[in-house]
Amino acid sequence: MTLQQLTYLVTVADCGNITDAAEKLFISQPSLSAAIQNLEKEMGVKAFVRSNKGVVVTREGEELLSFARMLLEQADNMKEHFGSENVRPPKFSVSCQHYSFAVNAFVDLIKKYDADQYSFIIRETQTGEIIDDVASGKSEVGVIYLSKNNEEILSKLIKKSGLIFEELKVAKPHVFISNKHPLSGKELVTFDDLKPYPYLVFEQGEKNSFYYAEELVSMLDFPKNIQVRDRATLFNLVIGLNGFTVSSGVIDQKLNGKAIIARPLKMDAQMRIGIVTKKNMILSRYGETYIEALNKHLSIG
């Protein structure tokens, strides 16, 4: 097994077919196919199911790809650590729940490593996908929260996926509402106060259970519920419908505007906001910088 073979494996998976991958790698299609077959034989797995339409990654292939991405990332990190800072263009990917502070940290990262060429990815996505992204190597860092409601289930999934959770901040639950909301003048908001208004939550797809929810409060506690997929839509509905959502209270007016405000929610609960990373993985300088920026913005909120 060589790093070159692992690069070939990941490129084929990303392209979805041998022909495009060969063009991207500047090698012949037969040479690429042979390299992949040799790797499959050595590892004793069938990574792809091949057809006229391209390739489909098998379950064994997904596991092999996870290791391949991790090893390639670690090789790059080692080169950067012991070699020149300009070994490769800046490259980093993070998957996160819908937090403005996660975006702010991402902005700080790009500003620090701005260059003529770079590749940065931020995925504001569903909780289950965040864990999957980090486990598969698609993202170096994931940003989620744990609480007494979801910790047992998510901690088992994190451990099973070969990941670890590191707590960065413990936050009390808040509601995000419009600055013109009828409850905006209250210093402390109760459940009864909120029941007349639409409760806005992030939809979690196939894993749409309370354990994967980004909000501390179940939809069952409120009669009016709206599920959305992105933060901009949610905030538009918060303003347009006098809706609300439940989150950490960490919000940046520069990023989200002054129309959205946070008010404490009367609730005996905590959000343990933190990161998930691969166990025993050496972070890249970009991952370390991103986590430093996260800590900075969480300390402000």
XYZ file of C-alpha atoms in Angstrom:
301
model
C 0.000 0.000 0.000
C 1.269 3.468 -0.903
C 0.046 6.995 -0.342
C -0.302 7.254 -4.117
C -2.727 4.314 -4.156
C -4.736 5.932 -1.365
C -4.856 9.175 -3.346
C -6.124 7.243 -6.348
C -8.797 5.556 -4.195
C -10.099 8.836 -2.760
C -10.071 10.561 -6.166
C -12.091 7.775 -7.800
C -14.639 7.917 -4.974
C -14.917 11.707 -5.247
C -15.262 11.673 -9.049
C -17.650 8.734 -9.181
C -15.987 7.139 -12.184
C -12.590 5.934 -13.356
C -12.417 8.093 -16.498
C -12.820 11.463 -14.744
C -10.491 10.393 -11.945
C -7.784 9.361 -14.443
C -8.019 12.751 -16.175
C -7.792 14.557 -12.851
C -4.770 12.479 -11.796
C -3.074 12.772 -15.224
C -2.657 9.016 -15.618
C -4.142 6.470 -18.001
C -7.411 4.777 -17.157
C -5.889 1.237 -17.291
C -3.093 2.292 -14.918
C -5.590 3.760 -12.466
C -7.827 0.675 -12.620
C -4.825 -1.579 -12.019
C -3.672 0.492 -9.028
C -7.136 0.346 -7.450
C -7.431 -3.407 -8.075
C -4.001 -4.014 -6.509
C -5.033 -2.025 -3.436
C -8.316 -3.928 -3.177
C -6.441 -7.224 -3.428
C -3.902 -6.205 -0.790
C -6.597 -5.011 1.634
C -8.899 -7.933 0.886
C -11.893 -5.711 0.144
C -13.954 -4.687 -2.849
C -14.011 -0.904 -2.652
C -16.206 -0.195 -5.665
C -18.965 -1.805 -7.667
C -18.219 -0.910 -11.279
C -20.756 -0.335 -14.046
C -21.075 1.533 -17.339
C -22.376 4.556 -15.400
C -19.380 4.736 -13.055
C -18.525 3.333 -9.636
C -20.462 2.960 -6.398
C -18.613 2.725 -3.087
C -19.334 -0.477 -1.146
C -19.774 -0.622 2.627
C -16.261 -2.046 2.953
C -15.106 0.676 0.578
C -16.531 3.399 2.812
C -14.505 2.037 5.713
C -11.366 1.839 3.571
C -11.949 5.395 2.328
C -12.232 6.628 5.903
C -8.795 5.243 6.716
C -7.379 6.478 3.400
C -8.547 10.055 3.970
C -7.210 10.003 7.517
C -3.800 8.682 6.452
C -3.499 11.204 3.630
C -4.466 14.023 5.956
C -1.957 12.868 8.545
C 0.762 12.646 5.881
C 0.023 16.239 4.832
C 0.028 17.373 8.450
C 3.396 15.703 9.029
C 4.880 17.401 5.957
C 3.613 20.774 7.160
C 4.883 20.214 10.688
C 8.396 19.198 9.716
C 8.731 20.979 6.393
C 7.968 24.289 4.749
C 4.720 26.095 5.561
C 4.107 26.260 1.814
C 4.058 22.501 1.230
C 0.482 22.724 -0.024
C -2.217 25.366 -0.412
C -4.314 25.849 2.742
C -6.989 23.152 2.977
C -9.543 22.566 5.730
C -13.102 21.321 6.165
C -15.478 21.629 9.124
C -19.015 20.310 9.632
C -21.167 22.071 12.206
C -24.611 22.633 13.564
C -26.165 25.973 12.667
C -24.082 28.273 14.858
C -23.007 31.805 13.976
C -19.895 31.452 16.142
C -18.811 28.471 14.019
C -19.069 30.665 10.925
C -17.192 33.506 12.637
C -14.356 31.146 13.508
C -14.281 29.977 9.890
C -13.979 33.590 8.719
C -11.058 34.132 11.111
C -9.344 31.016 9.756
C -9.588 32.154 6.137
C -8.362 35.649 6.984
C -5.309 34.207 8.712
C -4.433 31.814 5.875
C -5.547 33.923 2.930
C -3.471 32.996 -0.106
C -3.533 32.972 -3.906
C -4.889 29.433 -3.705
C -6.799 27.610 -0.960
C -9.619 25.110 -0.416
C -11.849 25.656 2.622
C -15.210 23.981 3.256
C -17.842 24.657 5.923
C -20.910 22.442 6.112
C -23.806 23.650 8.254
C -25.650 20.371 8.335
C -27.576 17.797 10.336
C -26.184 16.317 13.546
C -25.862 12.777 12.198
C -24.072 14.004 9.081
C -21.569 15.954 11.183
C -20.493 12.772 12.953
C -20.437 10.865 9.649
C -18.368 13.611 7.969
C -15.669 13.541 10.638
C -15.670 9.740 10.849
C -15.258 9.413 7.075
C -12.571 12.099 6.879
C -14.670 14.547 4.869
C -14.241 17.062 7.695
C -11.376 17.430 10.127
C -13.539 18.976 12.853
C -17.205 18.780 13.787
C -19.087 21.226 16.026
C -22.047 19.915 18.061
C -23.478 20.080 21.565
C -24.286 17.460 24.184
C -26.894 17.643 26.933
C -28.494 15.277 29.406
C -31.156 14.568 26.758
C -28.853 13.407 23.964
C -25.513 12.619 25.619
C -26.054 8.879 26.137
C -27.036 8.235 22.515
C -24.610 10.625 20.815
C -21.658 9.684 23.031
C -22.100 6.026 22.050
C -22.276 6.990 18.371
C -19.213 9.228 18.681
C -17.213 6.449 20.351
C -18.421 3.822 17.870
C -17.324 6.107 15.004
C -13.779 6.343 16.387
C -14.208 9.963 17.449
C -13.777 11.957 20.644
C -15.756 14.919 21.995
C -14.002 17.905 23.558
C -16.101 20.402 25.497
C -15.435 24.086 24.767
C -18.272 25.900 26.552
C -21.226 25.174 28.820
C -24.170 27.387 27.881
C -27.588 27.974 29.383
C -30.596 27.691 27.056
C -31.814 30.876 25.400
C -34.513 31.720 22.884
C -33.696 33.603 19.717
C -36.497 36.018 18.839
C -37.013 39.217 16.855
C -36.159 42.497 18.531
C -39.782 43.447 17.810
C -41.229 40.243 19.285
C -43.873 40.750 22.008
C -41.519 38.932 24.430
C -38.433 41.005 23.591
C -38.827 43.131 26.710
C -38.787 40.187 29.120
C -35.571 39.418 30.982
C -36.525 35.740 31.407
C -38.828 33.792 29.075
C -40.958 30.819 30.189
C -42.499 27.910 28.300
C -45.973 29.359 28.822
C -44.817 32.661 27.328
C -43.730 30.867 24.137
C -46.705 28.577 23.474
C -48.677 31.077 21.317
C -45.740 31.419 18.885
C -44.254 29.137 16.191
C -41.336 27.002 17.340
C -38.631 26.847 14.642
C -36.295 23.853 14.574
C -33.698 22.433 12.207
C -34.903 19.358 10.351
C -32.662 16.308 10.821
C -33.657 14.129 7.857
C -33.787 10.369 8.428
C -32.428 10.844 11.945
C -35.180 13.267 12.909
C -35.388 12.176 16.554
C -35.019 14.319 19.650
C -31.548 12.845 20.276
C -30.236 14.481 17.089
C -32.084 17.797 17.503
C -30.098 21.028 17.635
C -32.604 22.411 20.117
C -32.848 21.477 23.804
C -36.647 21.523 23.810
C -38.796 18.896 22.124
C -41.298 19.959 19.467
C -43.907 18.051 21.488
C -43.781 20.796 24.114
C -45.271 23.354 21.715
C -48.407 23.260 19.528
C -46.929 25.203 16.587
C -43.830 23.762 14.908
C -41.926 24.615 11.727
C -38.897 22.641 10.523
C -36.269 24.301 8.311
C -32.939 23.343 6.748
C -30.851 26.532 6.899
C -30.140 29.329 9.359
C -31.133 32.205 7.060
C -34.605 30.744 6.529
C -35.023 30.183 10.248
C -34.117 33.780 11.095
C -36.417 35.109 8.374
C -39.279 33.162 9.939
C -38.302 34.340 13.409
C -38.770 37.902 12.148
C -41.728 37.360 9.814
C -43.843 35.130 12.052
C -42.768 36.191 15.540
C -41.324 32.720 15.819
C -38.564 31.519 18.134
C -35.914 28.866 18.435
C -33.942 27.521 21.385
C -30.160 27.673 21.322
C -27.044 28.649 23.269
C -27.543 32.403 23.334
C -24.217 32.965 21.565
C -25.078 35.238 18.651
C -23.149 37.778 16.608
C -25.042 40.884 15.530
C -22.407 41.657 12.897
C -23.178 38.370 11.173
C -26.893 38.006 11.899
C -27.942 41.639 12.222
C -29.552 43.457 15.135
C -33.019 42.107 14.336
C -32.325 38.825 16.176
C -31.832 38.891 19.943
C -31.318 36.260 22.643
C -33.286 35.984 25.883
C -32.677 33.445 28.692
C -35.154 30.567 28.863
C -36.373 29.397 32.254
C -35.225 25.804 32.011
C -32.995 23.563 34.114
C -30.631 22.384 31.391
C -27.197 22.966 29.899
C -25.650 22.798 26.454
C -22.108 21.418 26.382
C -20.846 22.911 23.122
C -17.754 21.242 21.745
C -15.893 19.618 18.892
C -15.636 16.070 17.582
C -12.416 14.880 16.003
C -10.818 11.571 15.063
C -9.315 9.743 18.011
C -5.496 9.954 18.113
C -5.440 12.202 15.042
C -2.913 15.022 14.800
C -4.760 18.172 13.808
C -3.527 20.312 10.961
C -2.456 23.881 11.687
C -5.771 24.923 10.142
C -7.734 22.691 12.508
C -5.830 24.070 15.494
C -6.390 27.648 14.336
C -10.099 27.005 13.805
C -10.492 25.602 17.324
C -8.637 28.604 18.777
C -11.039 30.893 16.909
C -14.027 28.895 18.200
C -12.826 29.339 21.767
C -12.417 33.076 21.188
C -15.947 33.585 19.851
C -17.508 31.318 22.493
C -15.808 33.299 25.249
C -17.327 36.506 23.871
C -20.865 35.084 23.786
